[in-house]
Amino acid sequence: MASHGICDQVAIIGMGCTTFGEHWDRSADDLILDAVSSTTASAGVALEDVDAFWLGTYLSGVSGLSLSRPLRLRGKPVTRVENMCTTGSEALRNACYAVASGAYDMAMAVGVEKLKDSGYSGLLRHSIPSDATGGTLGTTTAPANFSLLGPAYAEKYGVDSDELKTVLTRIAWKNHRNGASNPRAQFRKEVSLETISRSPLVAGQLGIFDCSGVSDGASAAIVVPAKDAHRYTDNPLYVKALSLVSGAADGNVDPGYDFTSFPEVVASARNAYAEASVVDPRTEIAMAEVHDCFTVTELVLMEDLGFVDRGTAWKAVLSGTFDLDGELPVNPDGGLKAFGHPVGASGLRMLFECWLQLRGEAPEDRRIGTLVEGKKLGLTHNLGGGPGECVSFVSIVGTELNS
């Protein structure tokens, strides 16, 4: 058995994204309406033209009614999905496969989350004992779980502790610098390397500026069969790969797991590259939006996604490989770190940056230079859970159909 994928069978014809941040005066319904209206306007279609809807939300709704109510939908199928931090990407995956199957001519994926006025200072979490969030990770916080990656990486690859801190600081600096020029980002201010390195510690080596923002926001996309894309836009994005992998969640009880990799990410990336016929991601991918819930996560992901060899990502970070003007820009919109992380919306927000960059619509001051070199593919990556037990999603999109 194999995952054959749906390369070039589905196209994205419209996208929209709200600002992410502290929307104390706006409800989840308000955010949905904003994202959906901008998406239909982008595609030049009416809401009535959409045949089916998928809503991704972690804890800001419990059924399809969470979308059909604010949109005043009648007689349309609406499915609510949740898969931890890959929730928005899960909505997209379902909408794309529904269109690829021929069941619908047009589908919409919507992601939304309200976290700031939830009463919690961090991300909400389910308390179902049998679920991954109540598994071997127990009641430890997300920063504590992910902080284990740093010392494990440093020991395995012989990186000095102070050097590793410098690497993590530079990742945060890069993403804040990118977010500073993004009008939709939660944090739109550059932060100096000195300020980042001296910020109060949260867990292990992770300081405040090593942790992603908690925010409110929504994003959406409309997909149609690839053969119909040019009926709606001259610049569609073609879906090359959609890969979701769920792990066995046994890493934290497996003596062989060393906290320097996410096996689920490796597997989902391998599947995505096979579906999209990508042989060398470092030279073929124009940009990547990755799940930088913590700076050390982004470091490890550079190796898990095959952008660099094992044990070398820290050197690539320091050399500027993943900067906006680098060989492979990573998180040009600021990432979770600066853009924010409303769980249900994050996956689609990443795709929205691909939509802007690959179509040449990103603001000039944060436009990637790799498109000039002939690269035409964008990658998004989400993970949900933590080291040793997570789900991972990788998508690849492009501006041209494979010949």
Short mmCIF file of C-alpha atoms in Angstrom, two decimals:
data_model
loop_
_atom_site.label_atom_id
_atom_site.label_comp_id
_atom_site.label_asym_id
_atom_site.label_seq_id
_atom_site.Cartn_x
_atom_site.Cartn_y
_atom_site.Cartn_z
CA MET A 1 0.00 0.00 0.00
CA ALA A 2 1.21 3.54 -0.74
CA SER A 3 0.07 7.15 -0.48
CA HIS A 4 -0.26 8.27 -4.09
CA GLY A 5 -1.26 11.85 -3.29
CA ILE A 6 -3.18 14.30 -5.45
CA CYS A 7 -0.35 16.23 -7.12
CA ASP A 8 -1.72 18.88 -9.52
CA GLN A 9 -5.31 17.71 -9.13
CA VAL A 10 -6.42 20.64 -6.93
CA ALA A 11 -5.75 24.37 -7.07
CA ILE A 12 -6.13 27.18 -4.56
CA ILE A 13 -7.93 30.13 -6.16
CA GLY A 14 -8.47 32.44 -3.21
CA MET A 15 -7.15 33.07 0.29
CA GLY A 16 -7.68 35.46 3.18
CA CYS A 17 -6.19 36.02 6.62
CA THR A 18 -7.02 38.33 9.50
CA THR A 19 -4.45 40.05 11.62
CA PHE A 20 -3.35 37.85 14.51
CA GLY A 21 -3.20 39.29 17.99
CA GLU A 22 -5.23 40.32 21.01
CA HIS A 23 -8.70 40.77 19.58
CA TRP A 24 -10.49 41.47 22.84
CA ASP A 25 -13.34 43.24 21.04
CA ARG A 26 -13.90 40.58 18.38
CA SER A 27 -15.48 37.15 18.63
CA ALA A 28 -14.59 33.98 16.74
CA ASP A 29 -17.60 34.71 14.55
CA ASP A 30 -16.19 38.15 13.70
CA LEU A 31 -12.83 36.65 12.75
CA ILE A 32 -14.48 33.99 10.60
CA LEU A 33 -16.51 36.60 8.75
CA ASP A 34 -13.41 38.69 8.05
CA ALA A 35 -11.34 35.76 6.78
CA VAL A 36 -14.13 34.27 4.67
CA SER A 37 -15.19 37.57 3.09
CA SER A 38 -11.63 38.41 2.08
CA THR A 39 -11.20 34.89 0.69
CA THR A 40 -14.31 34.96 -1.49
CA ALA A 41 -13.33 38.44 -2.70
CA SER A 42 -9.86 37.14 -3.53
CA ALA A 43 -11.35 34.34 -5.63
CA GLY A 44 -14.07 36.51 -7.14
CA VAL A 45 -16.82 34.11 -6.09
CA ALA A 46 -19.92 34.31 -3.94
CA LEU A 47 -20.28 32.30 -0.75
CA GLU A 48 -23.18 30.47 -2.39
CA ASP A 49 -20.79 29.11 -5.02
CA VAL A 50 -18.94 27.03 -2.42
CA ASP A 51 -20.25 23.47 -2.27
CA ALA A 52 -18.80 22.31 1.04
CA PHE A 53 -16.89 23.67 4.02
CA TRP A 54 -14.33 22.39 6.51
CA LEU A 55 -13.75 24.29 9.74
CA GLY A 56 -10.59 23.76 11.73
CA THR A 57 -10.67 24.88 15.35
CA TYR A 58 -9.08 23.48 18.47
CA LEU A 59 -11.48 24.73 21.13
CA SER A 60 -13.41 27.65 19.57
CA GLY A 61 -16.32 25.58 18.34
CA VAL A 62 -17.69 22.05 18.63
CA SER A 63 -19.54 21.40 15.36
CA GLY A 64 -20.17 22.66 11.84
CA LEU A 65 -22.63 25.11 13.36
CA SER A 66 -19.63 27.14 14.50
CA LEU A 67 -19.17 28.10 10.86
CA SER A 68 -22.67 27.85 9.38
CA ARG A 69 -24.12 30.15 12.05
CA PRO A 70 -21.97 33.25 11.45
CA LEU A 71 -21.98 32.71 7.67
CA ARG A 72 -25.76 32.07 7.64
CA LEU A 73 -25.23 28.96 5.52
CA ARG A 74 -28.28 26.90 4.55
CA GLY A 75 -28.24 23.46 3.02
CA LYS A 76 -24.45 23.15 2.87
CA PRO A 77 -22.26 20.42 4.43
CA VAL A 78 -19.96 21.82 7.12
CA THR A 79 -17.45 19.58 8.90
CA ARG A 80 -15.50 20.64 11.97
CA VAL A 81 -12.06 19.01 12.35
CA GLU A 82 -9.39 19.11 15.05
CA ASN A 83 -5.88 17.68 15.15
CA MET A 84 -4.03 19.75 17.75
CA CYS A 85 -1.75 22.36 16.14
CA THR A 86 -2.22 20.84 12.67
CA THR A 87 -5.94 21.67 12.84
CA GLY A 88 -6.00 24.36 10.13
CA SER A 89 -3.93 22.18 7.84
CA GLU A 90 -6.33 19.30 8.50
CA ALA A 91 -9.22 21.45 7.27
CA LEU A 92 -7.29 22.17 4.07
CA ARG A 93 -6.37 18.51 3.57
CA ASN A 94 -9.98 17.40 3.86
CA ALA A 95 -11.26 20.10 1.51
CA CYS A 96 -8.60 19.25 -1.10
CA TYR A 97 -9.27 15.53 -1.03
CA ALA A 98 -13.00 16.13 -1.31
CA VAL A 99 -12.47 18.19 -4.46
CA ALA A 100 -9.91 15.75 -5.88
CA SER A 101 -12.39 12.90 -5.42
CA GLY A 102 -14.92 14.68 -7.60
CA ALA A 103 -17.44 14.97 -4.79
CA TYR A 104 -17.46 18.78 -4.97
CA ASP A 105 -16.51 21.43 -7.53
CA MET A 106 -15.51 24.01 -4.93
CA ALA A 107 -14.68 23.72 -1.24
CA MET A 108 -13.52 26.07 1.47
CA ALA A 109 -11.19 25.45 4.40
CA VAL A 110 -11.44 27.82 7.35
CA GLY A 111 -9.30 27.95 10.49
CA VAL A 112 -10.10 30.04 13.55
CA GLU A 113 -9.14 30.32 17.20
CA LYS A 114 -9.84 32.65 20.12
CA LEU A 115 -7.24 32.20 22.85
CA LYS A 116 -6.57 35.59 24.43
CA ASP A 117 -9.85 35.90 26.35
CA SER A 118 -10.06 32.23 27.29
CA GLY A 119 -8.84 32.74 30.85
CA TYR A 120 -5.62 30.81 30.18
CA SER A 121 -2.14 32.30 29.90
CA GLY A 122 -0.98 29.61 27.49
CA LEU A 123 -2.50 27.29 24.91
CA LEU A 124 -5.68 25.52 25.88
CA ARG A 125 -5.45 21.76 26.10
CA HIS A 126 -7.90 18.89 26.21
CA SER A 127 -7.96 16.82 29.37
CA ILE A 128 -9.01 13.50 27.85
CA PRO A 129 -6.80 10.90 29.63
CA SER A 130 -6.53 8.61 26.62
CA ASP A 131 -5.67 11.39 24.17
CA ALA A 132 -2.10 12.38 23.23
CA THR A 133 -2.37 15.56 25.30
CA GLY A 134 -2.95 13.44 28.39
CA GLY A 135 -0.42 10.75 27.57
CA THR A 136 3.16 10.28 28.68
CA LEU A 137 3.82 14.02 28.60
CA GLY A 138 1.59 14.23 31.64
CA THR A 139 1.00 17.71 33.02
CA THR A 140 4.29 19.32 32.04
CA THR A 141 4.04 22.52 30.04
CA ALA A 142 4.81 22.85 26.34
CA PRO A 143 7.95 24.96 27.00
CA ALA A 144 9.22 22.29 29.40
CA ASN A 145 8.62 19.51 26.88
CA PHE A 146 10.31 21.28 23.97
CA SER A 147 13.18 22.58 26.12
CA LEU A 148 14.46 18.99 26.23
CA LEU A 149 15.46 19.28 22.57
CA GLY A 150 18.22 21.83 23.21
CA PRO A 151 20.57 19.97 25.56
CA ALA A 152 19.99 16.71 23.68
CA TYR A 153 20.99 18.35 20.38
CA ALA A 154 24.00 20.07 21.94
CA GLU A 155 25.29 16.84 23.49
CA LYS A 156 24.77 14.70 20.39
CA TYR A 157 26.47 17.11 18.01
CA GLY A 158 29.07 18.63 20.30
CA VAL A 159 27.64 22.14 20.35
CA ASP A 160 28.66 24.31 23.27
CA SER A 161 25.75 25.41 25.49
CA ASP A 162 26.53 29.11 24.98
CA GLU A 163 26.82 28.57 21.23
CA LEU A 164 23.43 26.88 21.17
CA LYS A 165 21.93 29.83 23.03
CA THR A 166 23.37 32.12 20.35
CA VAL A 167 21.77 29.96 17.65
CA LEU A 168 18.34 30.02 19.30
CA THR A 169 18.64 33.76 19.83
CA ARG A 170 19.34 34.28 16.14
CA ILE A 171 16.28 32.26 15.14
CA ALA A 172 14.08 34.48 17.32
CA TRP A 173 15.82 37.60 15.96
CA LYS A 174 15.19 36.48 12.36
CA ASN A 175 11.52 35.77 12.87
CA HIS A 176 10.87 39.00 14.76
CA ARG A 177 12.69 40.89 12.03
CA ASN A 178 10.46 39.28 9.39
CA GLY A 179 7.32 39.90 11.43
CA ALA A 180 8.20 43.57 11.92
CA SER A 181 7.33 44.31 8.29
CA ASN A 182 4.19 42.15 8.26
CA PRO A 183 1.01 44.19 8.90
CA ARG A 184 -0.93 41.06 9.91
CA ALA A 185 1.58 39.83 12.51
CA GLN A 186 0.91 39.93 16.23
CA PHE A 187 4.38 41.28 17.03
CA ARG A 188 5.53 43.90 14.53
CA LYS A 189 8.75 45.11 16.10
CA GLU A 190 12.35 44.06 15.64
CA VAL A 191 14.03 42.81 18.80
CA SER A 192 17.78 43.03 19.31
CA LEU A 193 19.96 39.98 19.80
CA GLU A 194 21.00 41.30 23.21
CA THR A 195 17.40 41.73 24.39
CA ILE A 196 16.48 38.24 23.24
CA SER A 197 19.49 36.58 24.83
CA ARG A 198 18.88 38.29 28.18
CA SER A 199 15.13 37.66 28.36
CA PRO A 200 13.78 35.82 31.43
CA LEU A 201 13.89 32.05 31.17
CA VAL A 202 10.69 30.05 30.84
CA ALA A 203 12.04 26.49 30.76
CA GLY A 204 15.58 25.19 30.33
CA GLN A 205 17.41 27.48 27.91
CA LEU A 206 14.16 28.79 26.45
CA GLY A 207 13.47 32.42 27.29
CA ILE A 208 10.38 34.51 26.65
CA PHE A 209 11.53 35.36 23.12
CA ASP A 210 12.06 31.69 22.32
CA CYS A 211 8.33 30.99 22.68
CA SER A 212 5.61 31.63 20.10
CA GLY A 213 2.80 34.07 20.70
CA VAL A 214 -0.67 33.13 21.93
CA SER A 215 -3.23 34.95 19.82
CA ASP A 216 -6.59 35.18 18.09
CA GLY A 217 -7.05 34.95 14.33
CA ALA A 218 -8.59 33.26 11.31
CA SER A 219 -7.58 32.28 7.79
CA ALA A 220 -9.28 30.55 4.88
CA ALA A 221 -8.75 29.09 1.40
CA ILE A 222 -10.95 28.11 -1.54
CA VAL A 223 -9.98 25.09 -3.65
CA VAL A 224 -11.25 23.79 -7.01
CA PRO A 225 -10.15 21.13 -9.49
CA ALA A 226 -6.89 22.21 -11.13
CA LYS A 227 -8.46 22.07 -14.59
CA ASP A 228 -10.93 24.78 -13.54
CA ALA A 229 -8.48 27.09 -11.79
CA HIS A 230 -8.03 29.61 -14.61
CA ARG A 231 -11.76 30.24 -14.71
CA TYR A 232 -11.23 32.16 -11.48
CA THR A 233 -7.65 33.49 -11.41
CA ASP A 234 -4.60 33.86 -13.62
CA ASN A 235 -2.33 32.94 -10.69
CA PRO A 236 -3.58 29.85 -8.86
CA LEU A 237 -1.47 27.77 -6.53
CA TYR A 238 -1.43 24.09 -7.39
CA VAL A 239 -1.40 21.56 -4.57
CA LYS A 240 1.60 19.29 -5.04
CA ALA A 241 1.51 17.34 -1.79
CA LEU A 242 -0.45 16.97 1.43
CA SER A 243 1.12 14.62 3.95
CA LEU A 244 -0.16 13.91 7.46
CA VAL A 245 1.52 11.46 9.84
CA SER A 246 0.47 10.48 13.35
CA GLY A 247 3.07 8.88 15.58
CA ALA A 248 2.77 5.95 17.96
CA ALA A 249 3.31 8.39 20.86
CA ASP A 250 5.86 6.13 22.50
CA GLY A 251 8.95 8.30 22.27
CA ASN A 252 8.91 9.29 25.91
CA VAL A 253 9.00 5.67 27.05
CA ASP A 254 11.37 4.46 24.34
CA PRO A 255 15.02 4.30 25.51
CA GLY A 256 16.09 4.74 21.89
CA TYR A 257 14.44 8.13 21.45
CA ASP A 258 17.07 10.85 21.92
CA PHE A 259 15.07 14.12 21.59
CA THR A 260 17.02 15.40 18.57
CA SER A 261 14.36 14.67 15.94
CA PHE A 262 10.64 14.30 15.32
CA PRO A 263 10.25 10.97 13.47
CA GLU A 264 6.75 12.00 12.43
CA VAL A 265 8.14 15.10 10.70
CA VAL A 266 10.75 13.01 8.88
CA ALA A 267 8.03 10.64 7.66
CA SER A 268 5.58 13.37 6.60
CA ALA A 269 8.33 15.24 4.74
CA ARG A 270 9.47 12.07 2.98
CA ASN A 271 5.91 11.37 1.85
CA ALA A 272 5.37 14.96 0.68
CA TYR A 273 8.57 15.03 -1.34
CA ALA A 274 7.62 11.76 -3.01
CA GLU A 275 4.15 13.07 -3.90
CA ALA A 276 5.56 16.33 -5.29
CA SER A 277 8.57 14.67 -7.01
CA VAL A 278 10.97 16.81 -4.98
CA VAL A 279 14.44 15.28 -4.93
CA ASP A 280 16.51 18.00 -3.23
CA PRO A 281 14.37 20.28 -1.04
CA ARG A 282 17.28 22.63 -0.29
CA THR A 283 17.57 23.58 -3.95
CA GLU A 284 13.96 23.12 -5.11
CA ILE A 285 11.95 24.82 -2.35
CA ALA A 286 11.68 28.61 -2.63
CA MET A 287 10.42 29.18 0.91
CA ALA A 288 9.22 27.28 3.95
CA GLU A 289 6.75 28.12 6.69
CA VAL A 290 7.51 25.83 9.62
CA HIS A 291 6.07 25.22 13.06
CA ASP A 292 8.42 27.32 15.19
CA CYS A 293 6.42 26.95 18.38
CA PHE A 294 9.84 27.35 20.03
CA THR A 295 13.13 28.43 18.50
CA VAL A 296 14.71 25.06 19.24
CA THR A 297 11.87 23.40 17.32
CA GLU A 298 12.76 25.37 14.19
CA LEU A 299 16.39 24.32 14.60
CA VAL A 300 15.52 20.62 14.69
CA LEU A 301 12.99 20.95 11.87
CA MET A 302 15.64 22.21 9.47
CA GLU A 303 17.22 18.77 9.68
CA ASP A 304 14.01 16.74 9.86
CA LEU A 305 12.73 18.45 6.69
CA GLY A 306 15.97 17.65 4.89
CA PHE A 307 17.11 21.23 4.39
CA VAL A 308 20.54 20.45 5.90
CA ASP A 309 22.50 17.42 7.02
CA ARG A 310 22.19 16.11 10.56
CA GLY A 311 24.14 18.10 13.11
CA THR A 312 24.66 21.10 10.80
CA ALA A 313 21.48 23.17 11.17
CA TRP A 314 23.02 25.34 13.88
CA LYS A 315 25.80 26.38 11.49
CA ALA A 316 23.29 27.14 8.73
CA VAL A 317 21.29 29.33 11.11
CA LEU A 318 24.37 31.35 12.04
CA SER A 319 25.40 31.76 8.39
CA GLY A 320 22.01 33.22 7.41
CA THR A 321 20.88 30.34 5.20
CA PHE A 322 17.28 30.68 6.37
CA ASP A 323 17.11 34.49 6.46
CA LEU A 324 14.75 36.43 4.22
CA ASP A 325 17.58 37.00 1.75
CA GLY A 326 19.16 33.60 2.34
CA GLU A 327 19.35 30.48 0.21
CA LEU A 328 16.11 29.08 1.69
CA PRO A 329 13.95 31.66 3.52
CA VAL A 330 12.15 30.14 6.51
CA ASN A 331 9.14 31.88 8.07
CA PRO A 332 9.33 35.06 5.97
CA ASP A 333 6.08 36.23 7.57
CA GLY A 334 7.51 35.96 11.11
CA GLY A 335 6.34 32.42 11.83
CA LEU A 336 4.46 31.39 14.95
CA LYS A 337 7.07 33.37 16.86
CA ALA A 338 6.05 36.80 15.54
CA PHE A 339 2.85 36.22 13.56
CA GLY A 340 1.22 34.43 16.49
CA HIS A 341 -0.37 31.04 17.00
CA PRO A 342 -4.17 30.83 17.10
CA VAL A 343 -4.14 27.04 16.86
CA GLY A 344 -6.92 26.44 14.35
CA ALA A 345 -5.73 29.18 12.00
CA SER A 346 -1.96 28.63 11.94
CA GLY A 347 -1.76 26.01 9.20
CA LEU A 348 -3.80 28.10 6.78
CA ARG A 349 -1.87 31.23 7.78
CA MET A 350 1.31 29.50 6.63
CA LEU A 351 -0.31 28.70 3.29
CA PHE A 352 -1.42 32.33 3.01
CA GLU A 353 2.22 33.42 3.08
CA CYS A 354 2.96 31.00 0.24
CA TRP A 355 -0.02 32.50 -1.59
CA LEU A 356 1.44 35.99 -1.29
CA GLN A 357 5.09 35.16 -1.92
CA LEU A 358 4.78 32.71 -4.81
CA ARG A 359 2.31 34.98 -6.62
CA GLY A 360 4.57 38.00 -6.15
CA GLU A 361 2.11 39.85 -3.92
CA ALA A 362 4.16 40.03 -0.72
CA PRO A 363 5.29 43.54 0.27
CA GLU A 364 8.61 44.42 -1.33
CA ASP A 365 10.42 44.83 1.99
CA ARG A 366 9.87 41.18 2.90
CA ARG A 367 9.72 39.57 -0.52
CA ILE A 368 11.88 36.47 -0.88
CA GLY A 369 14.63 36.53 -3.49
CA THR A 370 14.64 32.82 -4.31
CA LEU A 371 11.83 33.19 -6.88
CA VAL A 372 14.29 35.08 -9.09
CA GLU A 373 16.48 31.96 -9.04
CA GLY A 374 13.67 29.94 -10.63
CA LYS A 375 12.34 28.19 -7.56
CA LYS A 376 8.55 27.93 -7.67
CA LEU A 377 7.57 25.73 -4.70
CA GLY A 378 6.50 26.64 -1.18
CA LEU A 379 6.37 24.31 1.82
CA THR A 380 4.31 24.51 5.00
CA HIS A 381 4.78 22.42 8.11
CA ASN A 382 2.74 21.96 11.29
CA LEU A 383 3.19 19.66 14.23
CA GLY A 384 0.90 19.03 17.14
CA GLY A 385 1.87 17.43 20.43
CA GLY A 386 5.48 17.39 21.53
CA PRO A 387 8.81 15.56 21.25
CA GLY A 388 8.22 11.83 21.22
CA GLU A 389 4.48 12.01 20.55
CA CYS A 390 3.10 14.21 17.84
CA VAL A 391 1.25 14.53 14.57
CA SER A 392 2.99 16.22 11.63
CA PHE A 393 1.70 17.79 8.43
CA VAL A 394 3.65 18.92 5.36
CA SER A 395 2.20 20.57 2.28
CA ILE A 396 3.90 21.64 -0.92
CA VAL A 397 2.32 24.10 -3.37
CA GLY A 398 3.53 25.64 -6.61
CA THR A 399 2.67 28.09 -9.35
CA GLU A 400 3.08 25.71 -12.28
CA LEU A 401 1.68 22.33 -13.25
CA ASN A 402 4.18 19.52 -13.63
CA SER A 403 4.88 18.74 -17.26
#
